[in-house]
Amino acid sequence: MGIARFEQWQERLGLARNVLAARLKHLVAHGVFEPKLYCERPKRYEYVLTEKGRDLKPILLNLMDWGRTYVYGGETPAFEFVHNGHAVKPITRCMTCGEVVDMAELQVVMHDGAKTLAEIYKEKTEV
Amino acid sequence: MGIARFEQWQERLGLARNVLAARLKHLVAHGVFEPKLYCERPKRYEYVLTEKGRDLKPILLNLMDWGRTYVYGGETPAFEFVHNGHAVKPITRCMTCGEVVDMAELQVVMHDGAKTLAEIYKEKTEV
């Protein structure tokens, strides 16, 4: 989205340098951002989204839409996701059947043998 | 989604009673669930999603889809959202223009005068 270098992130987000550095480190460790060297001397990195990070966008888009209603409640939000010259107003369809997903009809199916998030997290941190 | 009473939540989630009670209290305080009396003596409540809570579903659906790829990585996830007899495979379209949202073309537009989340949170907790 046009912002990649440490100084650009800092200007955009207005965070203290140590806070921003810690967050970027955390996001790199989780594979959401990857550092790319753009200057050899002195060594300078820019931080760009990985595929894993890019695939978070539909979540953010829907979270932003929810926040517009329930957090900002009609006031102008701090930022918007824009495409084709207008703010995106997301609606979820299912790629399998093509239909708009009726959230009232959604069912949760549990898979009893499957690993829980806690178990997966434990495995990953043990390695 | 068919689960509402404290004991049902506890059985489904496998949490300690005090942990579940604290979480439900937190979600009620934030207007995501509302308690509904279903038994007068002794007083018993069930916990059902509010409109604000129901509108979190598109976020959860997309989060689940992301987790299927990047957390479970092909393994069977602990649960799935199902409709029309199959797991939902979400794709985001824009209600304004009807198009599938091209995440690579998404732009972020900042509104400099708007309140930040920190400012909104401060207002809400001061009242």
Short mmCIF file of C-alpha atoms in Angstrom, two decimals:
data_model
loop_
_atom_site.label_atom_id
_atom_site.label_comp_id
_atom_site.label_asym_id
_atom_site.label_seq_id
_atom_site.Cartn_x
_atom_site.Cartn_y
_atom_site.Cartn_z
CA MET A 1 0.00 0.00 0.00
CA GLY A 2 2.94 2.32 -0.71
CA ILE A 3 4.44 2.37 2.78
CA ALA A 4 7.46 0.15 3.39
CA ARG A 5 10.41 1.85 5.09
CA PHE A 6 10.82 2.23 8.82
CA GLU A 7 10.61 6.04 8.63
CA GLN A 8 7.49 5.83 6.46
CA TRP A 9 5.79 3.50 8.93
CA GLN A 10 6.79 5.77 11.77
CA GLU A 11 5.42 8.88 10.07
CA ARG A 12 2.18 7.14 9.12
CA LEU A 13 1.56 5.50 12.47
CA GLY A 14 3.08 8.07 14.82
CA LEU A 15 4.59 5.42 17.08
CA ALA A 16 7.75 5.65 19.16
CA ARG A 17 10.73 4.09 17.34
CA ASN A 18 11.17 1.30 19.91
CA VAL A 19 7.46 0.39 19.82
CA LEU A 20 7.44 0.29 16.02
CA ALA A 21 10.67 -1.75 15.93
CA ALA A 22 9.22 -4.30 18.37
CA ARG A 23 6.01 -4.61 16.36
CA LEU A 24 7.81 -5.06 13.05
CA LYS A 25 10.08 -7.67 14.63
CA HIS A 26 7.01 -9.52 15.94
CA LEU A 27 5.27 -9.39 12.54
CA VAL A 28 8.43 -10.58 10.76
CA ALA A 29 8.77 -13.45 13.27
CA HIS A 30 5.18 -14.48 12.47
CA GLY A 31 5.79 -14.32 8.72
CA VAL A 32 3.38 -11.43 8.09
CA PHE A 33 6.06 -8.99 6.92
CA GLU A 34 9.44 -9.71 5.38
CA PRO A 35 12.46 -7.40 5.55
CA LYS A 36 14.04 -6.44 2.22
CA LEU A 37 17.42 -4.75 2.05
CA TYR A 38 17.17 -1.54 0.04
CA CYS A 39 20.45 0.11 1.05
CA GLU A 40 23.74 -1.71 1.59
CA ARG A 41 25.72 0.98 3.49
CA PRO A 42 24.27 1.70 5.95
CA LYS A 43 22.11 -1.44 6.00
CA ARG A 44 18.48 -0.36 5.66
CA TYR A 45 15.45 -2.60 5.31
CA GLU A 46 11.97 -2.06 4.08
CA TYR A 47 9.13 -4.17 5.40
CA VAL A 48 6.71 -5.64 2.89
CA LEU A 49 3.75 -7.97 3.33
CA THR A 50 4.31 -11.67 2.64
CA GLU A 51 1.57 -13.74 0.99
CA LYS A 52 0.44 -14.71 4.50
CA GLY A 53 0.27 -11.01 5.36
CA ARG A 54 -1.52 -10.03 2.15
CA ASP A 55 -4.12 -12.69 2.81
CA LEU A 56 -5.06 -10.88 6.02
CA LYS A 57 -6.61 -8.10 3.93
CA PRO A 58 -10.12 -9.62 3.63
CA ILE A 59 -10.18 -9.89 7.43
CA LEU A 60 -9.09 -6.27 7.85
CA LEU A 61 -11.63 -5.13 5.28
CA ASN A 62 -14.47 -6.80 7.18
CA LEU A 63 -13.12 -5.64 10.54
CA MET A 64 -12.96 -2.07 9.22
CA ASP A 65 -16.56 -2.32 8.02
CA TRP A 66 -17.68 -3.54 11.44
CA GLY A 67 -15.73 -0.75 13.17
CA ARG A 68 -17.30 1.88 10.93
CA THR A 69 -20.69 0.92 12.36
CA TYR A 70 -19.93 -0.16 15.91
CA VAL A 71 -16.86 1.87 16.83
CA TYR A 72 -17.12 5.03 14.71
CA GLY A 73 -20.94 4.88 14.56
CA GLY A 74 -21.32 7.17 11.55
CA GLU A 75 -18.38 9.48 12.29
CA THR A 76 -15.55 9.66 9.78
CA PRO A 77 -13.16 6.77 10.48
CA ALA A 78 -9.40 7.36 10.76
CA PHE A 79 -8.87 5.48 7.50
CA GLU A 80 -10.75 3.64 4.78
CA PHE A 81 -10.03 0.93 2.25
CA VAL A 82 -10.75 2.37 -1.20
CA HIS A 83 -10.99 0.71 -4.62
CA ASN A 84 -12.39 1.90 -7.95
CA GLY A 85 -12.61 5.39 -6.42
CA HIS A 86 -14.94 4.52 -3.55
CA ALA A 87 -14.77 3.02 -0.06
CA VAL A 88 -15.15 -0.75 -0.19
CA LYS A 89 -18.44 -1.98 1.30
CA PRO A 90 -17.68 -5.69 1.75
CA ILE A 91 -20.11 -8.55 1.40
CA THR A 92 -19.11 -12.20 1.71
CA ARG A 93 -20.00 -14.76 -0.91
CA CYS A 94 -19.06 -18.44 -0.99
CA MET A 95 -16.75 -19.47 -3.83
CA THR A 96 -18.07 -23.03 -3.69
CA CYS A 97 -21.74 -22.26 -4.40
CA GLY A 98 -21.52 -18.60 -5.46
CA GLU A 99 -24.20 -17.46 -3.03
CA VAL A 100 -24.12 -14.52 -0.63
CA VAL A 101 -23.45 -16.10 2.76
CA ASP A 102 -26.52 -15.82 4.99
CA MET A 103 -24.88 -15.30 8.37
CA ALA A 104 -28.08 -16.37 10.18
CA GLU A 105 -27.91 -19.77 8.48
CA LEU A 106 -24.26 -20.39 9.26
CA GLN A 107 -23.55 -23.60 11.17
CA VAL A 108 -20.49 -24.45 13.19
CA VAL A 109 -19.24 -28.01 12.67
CA MET A 110 -16.72 -29.25 15.21
CA HIS A 111 -14.06 -31.83 14.31
CA ASP A 112 -13.37 -33.61 17.57
CA GLY A 113 -10.09 -35.27 16.59
CA ALA A 114 -8.55 -32.07 15.21
CA LYS A 115 -5.82 -30.16 16.97
CA THR A 116 -6.82 -27.10 18.96
CA LEU A 117 -5.12 -23.76 18.42
CA ALA A 118 -3.42 -24.23 21.80
CA GLU A 119 -1.92 -27.53 20.63
CA ILE A 120 -0.69 -26.06 17.34
CA TYR A 121 0.84 -23.09 19.12
CA LYS A 122 2.56 -25.41 21.57
CA GLU A 123 4.03 -27.49 18.72
CA LYS A 124 5.32 -24.40 16.93
CA THR A 125 6.96 -22.89 19.97
CA GLU A 126 8.55 -26.22 20.99
CA VAL A 127 10.38 -26.61 17.67
CA MET B 1 -25.52 -21.32 16.46
CA GLY B 2 -27.49 -23.47 18.94
CA ILE B 3 -25.30 -22.88 21.98
CA ALA B 4 -26.51 -20.36 24.55
CA ARG B 5 -26.47 -21.58 28.16
CA PHE B 6 -23.46 -21.41 30.44
CA GLU B 7 -23.21 -25.20 30.69
CA GLN B 8 -23.46 -25.55 26.90
CA TRP B 9 -20.67 -23.02 26.39
CA GLN B 10 -18.58 -24.79 28.99
CA GLU B 11 -19.07 -28.18 27.39
CA ARG B 12 -18.35 -26.84 23.91
CA LEU B 13 -15.30 -24.80 24.86
CA GLY B 14 -13.88 -26.89 27.70
CA LEU B 15 -12.93 -23.84 29.76
CA ALA B 16 -12.78 -23.55 33.54
CA ARG B 17 -16.01 -22.02 34.94
CA ASN B 18 -14.29 -18.88 36.21
CA VAL B 19 -12.52 -18.28 32.89
CA LEU B 20 -15.75 -18.72 30.92
CA ALA B 21 -17.66 -16.47 33.34
CA ALA B 22 -15.04 -13.73 33.00
CA ARG B 23 -15.11 -13.96 29.19
CA LEU B 24 -18.90 -13.84 29.00
CA LYS B 25 -18.95 -10.84 31.35
CA HIS B 26 -16.40 -9.09 29.15
CA LEU B 27 -18.37 -9.84 25.97
CA VAL B 28 -21.63 -8.66 27.58
CA ALA B 29 -19.91 -5.44 28.74
CA HIS B 30 -18.80 -4.83 25.15
CA GLY B 31 -22.29 -5.48 23.78
CA VAL B 32 -21.34 -8.61 21.83
CA PHE B 33 -23.54 -10.98 23.85
CA GLU B 34 -26.66 -10.22 25.87
CA PRO B 35 -27.89 -12.24 28.85
CA LYS B 36 -31.46 -13.52 28.66
CA LEU B 37 -33.23 -14.95 31.68
CA TYR B 38 -34.55 -18.44 30.89
CA CYS B 39 -35.25 -19.64 34.44
CA GLU B 40 -36.64 -17.50 37.28
CA ARG B 41 -35.83 -19.72 40.30
CA PRO B 42 -32.93 -20.20 40.42
CA LYS B 43 -32.03 -17.29 38.13
CA ARG B 44 -30.35 -18.66 35.02
CA TYR B 45 -29.25 -16.77 31.95
CA GLU B 46 -28.45 -17.75 28.45
CA TYR B 47 -26.03 -15.70 26.38
CA VAL B 48 -27.03 -14.79 22.85
CA LEU B 49 -25.30 -12.67 20.23
CA THR B 50 -26.48 -9.07 19.83
CA GLU B 51 -26.65 -7.48 16.37
CA LYS B 52 -23.16 -6.12 17.05
CA GLY B 53 -22.04 -9.66 17.86
CA ARG B 54 -23.77 -11.23 14.86
CA ASP B 55 -22.06 -8.71 12.60
CA LEU B 56 -18.70 -10.13 13.67
CA LYS B 57 -19.46 -13.29 11.68
CA PRO B 58 -18.02 -12.11 8.33
CA ILE B 59 -14.77 -11.30 10.16
CA LEU B 60 -14.69 -14.74 11.82
CA LEU B 61 -15.47 -16.43 8.51
CA ASN B 62 -12.51 -14.75 6.82
CA LEU B 63 -10.27 -15.30 9.84
CA MET B 64 -11.19 -19.00 9.80
CA ASP B 65 -10.37 -19.20 6.09
CA TRP B 66 -6.97 -17.60 6.69
CA GLY B 67 -6.30 -19.95 9.62
CA ARG B 68 -7.18 -22.98 7.53
CA THR B 69 -4.28 -22.10 5.23
CA TYR B 70 -1.73 -20.50 7.52
CA VAL B 71 -2.38 -22.11 10.89
CA TYR B 72 -3.78 -25.55 10.04
CA GLY B 73 -1.97 -25.72 6.68
CA GLY B 74 -4.14 -28.43 5.18
CA GLU B 75 -4.83 -30.39 8.39
CA THR B 76 -8.44 -30.68 9.55
CA PRO B 77 -9.31 -27.54 11.53
CA ALA B 78 -10.98 -27.78 14.95
CA PHE B 79 -14.19 -26.36 13.50
CA GLU B 80 -15.64 -25.07 10.26
CA PHE B 81 -18.40 -22.72 9.21
CA VAL B 82 -20.83 -24.67 7.05
CA HIS B 83 -23.78 -23.54 4.89
CA ASN B 84 -25.79 -25.29 2.19
CA GLY B 85 -24.11 -28.53 3.28
CA HIS B 86 -20.52 -27.48 2.62
CA ALA B 87 -17.75 -25.49 4.30
CA VAL B 88 -17.95 -21.81 3.38
CA LYS B 89 -15.09 -20.64 1.16
CA PRO B 90 -15.39 -16.87 1.51
CA ILE B 91 -14.66 -14.28 -1.14
CA THR B 92 -15.20 -10.56 -0.64
CA ARG B 93 -17.16 -8.47 -3.09
CA CYS B 94 -18.03 -4.78 -2.85
CA MET B 95 -21.73 -3.97 -2.46
CA THR B 96 -21.20 -0.55 -4.02
CA CYS B 97 -19.84 -1.70 -7.39
CA GLY B 98 -20.58 -5.44 -7.22
CA GLU B 99 -17.03 -6.44 -8.12
CA VAL B 100 -14.80 -9.00 -6.42
CA VAL B 101 -12.37 -6.91 -4.36
CA ASP B 102 -8.87 -7.09 -5.83
CA MET B 103 -6.79 -7.02 -2.64
CA ALA B 104 -3.68 -5.96 -4.61
CA GLU B 105 -5.49 -2.82 -5.80
CA LEU B 106 -6.77 -1.81 -2.38
CA GLN B 107 -5.75 1.68 -1.27
CA VAL B 108 -5.72 3.07 2.24
CA VAL B 109 -7.09 6.60 2.53
CA MET B 110 -6.32 8.38 5.80
CA HIS B 111 -8.66 11.02 7.24
CA ASP B 112 -6.39 13.30 9.23
CA GLY B 113 -9.07 15.06 11.26
CA ALA B 114 -10.78 11.82 12.34
CA LYS B 115 -10.54 10.40 15.83
CA THR B 116 -8.08 7.61 16.44
CA LEU B 117 -9.17 4.36 18.10
CA ALA B 118 -7.21 5.45 21.18
CA GLU B 119 -9.25 8.68 21.39
CA ILE B 120 -12.57 6.84 20.98
CA TYR B 121 -11.61 4.29 23.61
CA LYS B 122 -10.61 7.08 26.01
CA GLU B 123 -13.99 8.84 25.52
CA LYS B 124 -15.92 5.62 26.14
CA THR B 125 -14.05 4.71 29.30
CA GLU B 126 -14.26 8.27 30.70
CA VAL B 127 -18.08 8.39 30.53
#
